[in-house]
Amino acid sequence: MYFAALLARTEDGWEASDTELDDVETLSDLTDLAQEASVDEDTVLVYIEQEDAWFGILRVDGEEDPRIYVSDASAAARSSYGEILLTDELLGREPGAEDEIAALEELVDLDGTEDGDPDEAARPASPAGTAADRQAHPSSHPDSDSDPDAGTDPDAVPAGPIGELGILADFGVSEKDLLTLRTDALTEIADALGAAEVLEAVR
């Protein structure tokens, strides 16, 4: 179950609204949603939570690039909304790396059988196998026993928090405070912002 809310700072304090994510498919969509709610290009926070799993914060300040924090990257990666926040830049990947990985996985799966089981007879009788074989079966690589990193996935999403720990520092939520928050963190964030009452009105 997901919950999303938007907090926009104004001259009179914070305004809160619940947020529908049905039409949000990309980070650009989410950023546009925040910018549309901005008053005089002031700060807007978008909070997304998957119950008992993870929460994420997107901060937009006018036309500046969005700032992102996710409490548990590996949990968020299993969520369609979490994937929106987990950009290549946030994960330290080259732009477009995810598309390249998907293309490689698709290539490896093209083994000519209906069940997806490897057809050993159809493979070239090469001692080392093809590049696709080595990718699909890392243990068969001649250097796998001597390579300490063999079998590890450099593109795996790390467990735990990721992103900008100081995303709310200027509002009184320190890096340490942010790391101690778990799900339903929005209540404590709203308290720190002085927005608890306006948030309660829309929950």
Short mmCIF file of C-alpha atoms in Angstrom, two decimals:
data_model
loop_
_atom_site.label_atom_id
_atom_site.label_comp_id
_atom_site.label_asym_id
_atom_site.label_seq_id
_atom_site.Cartn_x
_atom_site.Cartn_y
_atom_site.Cartn_z
CA MET A 1 0.00 0.00 0.00
CA TYR A 2 1.33 3.41 -0.97
CA PHE A 3 0.85 6.84 0.51
CA ALA A 4 2.03 10.07 -1.10
CA ALA A 5 1.78 13.67 0.06
CA LEU A 6 3.03 17.02 -1.13
CA LEU A 7 4.19 19.89 1.09
CA ALA A 8 4.69 23.31 -0.50
CA ARG A 9 6.28 26.18 1.41
CA THR A 10 4.60 29.58 1.16
CA GLU A 11 4.96 32.97 2.86
CA ASP A 12 2.32 31.88 5.36
CA GLY A 13 3.86 28.50 6.14
CA TRP A 14 3.38 25.09 4.56
CA GLU A 15 0.48 23.89 2.45
CA ALA A 16 -0.21 20.17 2.28
CA SER A 17 -2.09 18.00 -0.17
CA ASP A 18 -2.39 14.31 -0.79
CA THR A 19 -0.92 13.30 -4.11
CA GLU A 20 -2.17 10.89 -6.76
CA LEU A 21 0.62 9.06 -8.54
CA ASP A 22 -1.48 7.27 -11.16
CA ASP A 23 -0.19 9.49 -13.98
CA VAL A 24 3.40 9.62 -12.70
CA GLU A 25 5.71 7.37 -14.70
CA THR A 26 9.08 9.15 -14.61
CA LEU A 27 11.13 11.41 -12.37
CA SER A 28 10.34 14.28 -14.76
CA ASP A 29 6.61 13.69 -14.19
CA LEU A 30 7.11 13.81 -10.43
CA THR A 31 9.29 16.92 -10.67
CA ASP A 32 6.70 18.66 -12.85
CA LEU A 33 4.04 17.80 -10.27
CA ALA A 34 6.12 19.45 -7.55
CA GLN A 35 6.94 22.53 -9.61
CA GLU A 36 3.26 23.06 -10.44
CA ALA A 37 2.53 23.21 -6.71
CA SER A 38 5.38 25.60 -5.98
CA VAL A 39 4.53 29.11 -4.80
CA ASP A 40 6.99 31.72 -6.15
CA GLU A 41 9.44 28.87 -6.89
CA ASP A 42 9.75 28.07 -3.19
CA THR A 43 10.52 24.60 -1.80
CA VAL A 44 8.20 21.67 -2.47
CA LEU A 45 8.60 18.25 -0.87
CA VAL A 46 7.02 15.12 -2.30
CA TYR A 47 6.85 12.22 0.15
CA ILE A 48 6.20 8.65 -1.03
CA GLU A 49 5.86 5.68 1.28
CA GLN A 50 5.28 1.98 0.78
CA GLU A 51 3.87 0.70 4.03
CA ASP A 52 6.41 -1.14 6.23
CA ALA A 53 8.99 -1.16 3.43
CA TRP A 54 10.54 2.20 2.48
CA PHE A 55 9.94 5.92 2.07
CA GLY A 56 11.36 8.49 -0.30
CA ILE A 57 11.60 12.28 -0.43
CA LEU A 58 11.86 14.40 -3.55
CA ARG A 59 12.76 18.04 -2.94
CA VAL A 60 12.34 20.68 -5.63
CA ASP A 61 13.54 24.26 -5.20
CA GLY A 62 12.35 26.32 -8.16
CA GLU A 63 14.11 25.33 -11.36
CA GLU A 64 16.99 23.57 -9.60
CA ASP A 65 17.61 19.87 -10.13
CA PRO A 66 15.52 17.71 -7.78
CA ARG A 67 17.16 16.31 -4.66
CA ILE A 68 16.30 12.79 -3.58
CA TYR A 69 16.54 10.58 -0.50
CA VAL A 70 15.33 6.96 -0.26
CA SER A 71 15.34 5.10 3.07
CA ASP A 72 15.97 1.62 1.59
CA ALA A 73 17.16 1.40 -2.00
CA SER A 74 16.82 -2.37 -2.39
CA ALA A 75 13.22 -2.33 -1.14
CA ALA A 76 12.36 0.66 -3.33
CA ALA A 77 13.85 -1.06 -6.38
CA ARG A 78 11.10 -3.66 -6.15
CA SER A 79 8.46 -0.93 -6.38
CA SER A 80 7.31 0.87 -9.51
CA TYR A 81 7.28 4.20 -7.64
CA GLY A 82 10.60 3.46 -6.01
CA GLU A 83 12.19 2.90 -9.41
CA ILE A 84 11.19 6.44 -10.36
CA LEU A 85 13.37 7.84 -7.57
CA LEU A 86 16.30 5.46 -8.10
CA THR A 87 17.96 7.25 -10.99
CA ASP A 88 21.22 6.12 -12.59
CA GLU A 89 22.93 9.12 -11.01
CA LEU A 90 21.65 8.22 -7.55
CA LEU A 91 22.87 4.63 -7.97
CA GLY A 92 26.22 5.69 -9.39
CA ARG A 93 25.58 4.13 -12.77
CA GLU A 94 26.31 5.44 -16.21
CA PRO A 95 23.17 6.96 -17.79
CA GLY A 96 21.29 4.29 -19.72
CA ALA A 97 23.04 1.44 -17.91
CA GLU A 98 19.72 -0.11 -16.91
CA ASP A 99 18.64 -0.32 -20.55
CA GLU A 100 21.94 -1.98 -21.47
CA ILE A 101 21.53 -4.52 -18.68
CA ALA A 102 18.00 -5.35 -19.82
CA ALA A 103 19.19 -5.77 -23.42
CA LEU A 104 21.98 -8.11 -22.31
CA GLU A 105 19.58 -10.19 -20.20
CA GLU A 106 17.25 -10.48 -23.17
CA LEU A 107 20.16 -11.63 -25.35
CA VAL A 108 21.18 -14.27 -22.81
CA ASP A 109 17.59 -15.59 -22.67
CA LEU A 110 17.47 -16.16 -26.43
CA ASP A 111 18.63 -19.77 -26.25
CA GLY A 112 16.28 -21.22 -28.84
CA THR A 113 14.14 -23.31 -26.47
CA GLU A 114 10.51 -22.78 -25.55
CA ASP A 115 11.01 -23.35 -21.80
CA GLY A 116 13.98 -21.05 -21.53
CA ASP A 117 16.22 -24.02 -20.57
CA PRO A 118 19.69 -23.90 -22.09
CA ASP A 119 20.07 -26.08 -25.15
CA GLU A 120 23.55 -27.44 -24.68
CA ALA A 121 23.57 -29.20 -28.05
CA ALA A 122 23.02 -25.93 -29.89
CA ARG A 123 26.00 -24.22 -28.30
CA PRO A 124 29.41 -23.95 -29.98
CA ALA A 125 31.93 -26.51 -28.76
CA SER A 126 34.31 -23.87 -27.44
CA PRO A 127 36.26 -24.50 -24.23
CA ALA A 128 35.53 -21.06 -22.88
CA GLY A 129 32.01 -20.75 -24.37
CA THR A 130 30.55 -17.62 -25.85
CA ALA A 131 30.41 -14.25 -24.12
CA ALA A 132 26.71 -14.80 -23.52
CA ASP A 133 27.44 -18.20 -21.93
CA ARG A 134 29.99 -16.67 -19.58
CA GLN A 135 27.49 -13.96 -18.64
CA ALA A 136 24.73 -16.49 -17.98
CA HIS A 137 27.04 -18.95 -16.18
CA PRO A 138 29.78 -16.98 -14.40
CA SER A 139 31.07 -20.10 -12.64
CA SER A 140 32.19 -21.53 -15.98
CA HIS A 141 34.50 -18.60 -16.65
CA PRO A 142 38.13 -19.78 -16.53
CA ASP A 143 39.11 -16.95 -14.17
CA SER A 144 36.14 -17.24 -11.84
CA ASP A 145 37.99 -19.22 -9.16
CA SER A 146 40.87 -16.77 -8.98
CA ASP A 147 38.77 -13.60 -9.20
CA PRO A 148 37.55 -12.47 -5.74
CA ASP A 149 34.82 -10.40 -7.38
CA ALA A 150 33.52 -13.23 -9.56
CA GLY A 151 29.79 -13.79 -9.20
CA THR A 152 29.12 -10.33 -7.76
CA ASP A 153 26.75 -8.00 -9.56
CA PRO A 154 28.16 -4.47 -9.88
CA ASP A 155 24.72 -3.22 -10.85
CA ALA A 156 22.91 -4.62 -7.81
CA VAL A 157 20.94 -2.01 -5.88
CA PRO A 158 22.43 -1.56 -2.38
CA ALA A 159 20.40 -2.18 0.74
CA GLY A 160 19.81 0.72 3.09
CA PRO A 161 19.52 4.48 2.60
CA ILE A 162 20.68 6.24 -0.53
CA GLY A 163 20.63 9.81 -1.77
CA GLU A 164 21.14 13.18 -0.11
CA LEU A 165 21.22 12.83 3.65
CA GLY A 166 21.15 16.60 4.14
CA ILE A 167 18.00 17.05 2.07
CA LEU A 168 16.08 18.48 5.07
CA ALA A 169 18.98 19.79 7.16
CA ASP A 170 18.00 23.43 6.67
CA PHE A 171 14.54 22.60 8.03
CA GLY A 172 15.88 21.07 11.24
CA VAL A 173 16.06 17.40 10.22
CA SER A 174 19.74 16.46 10.47
CA GLU A 175 21.41 13.61 8.62
CA LYS A 176 21.38 11.55 11.83
CA ASP A 177 17.69 12.30 12.39
CA LEU A 178 16.83 11.28 8.84
CA LEU A 179 18.64 7.96 9.17
CA THR A 180 16.66 7.06 12.29
CA LEU A 181 13.31 7.56 10.56
CA ARG A 182 11.43 4.51 9.34
CA THR A 183 8.09 4.17 7.60
CA ASP A 184 5.45 6.75 8.54
CA ALA A 185 8.37 9.16 8.75
CA LEU A 186 6.16 11.91 7.35
CA THR A 187 4.63 12.61 10.76
CA GLU A 188 8.04 13.39 12.27
CA ILE A 189 9.13 15.35 9.21
CA ALA A 190 5.96 17.43 9.34
CA ASP A 191 6.53 18.09 13.06
CA ALA A 192 10.03 19.36 12.32
CA LEU A 193 8.71 21.60 9.54
CA GLY A 194 5.88 22.93 11.68
CA ALA A 195 3.41 21.46 9.20
CA ALA A 196 1.77 18.80 11.34
CA GLU A 197 -1.64 20.50 11.46
CA VAL A 198 -1.90 21.17 7.73
CA LEU A 199 -0.79 17.62 7.01
CA GLU A 200 -3.34 16.13 9.38
CA ALA A 201 -6.05 17.96 7.49
CA VAL A 202 -5.37 16.01 4.30
CA ARG A 203 -4.54 12.56 5.74
#
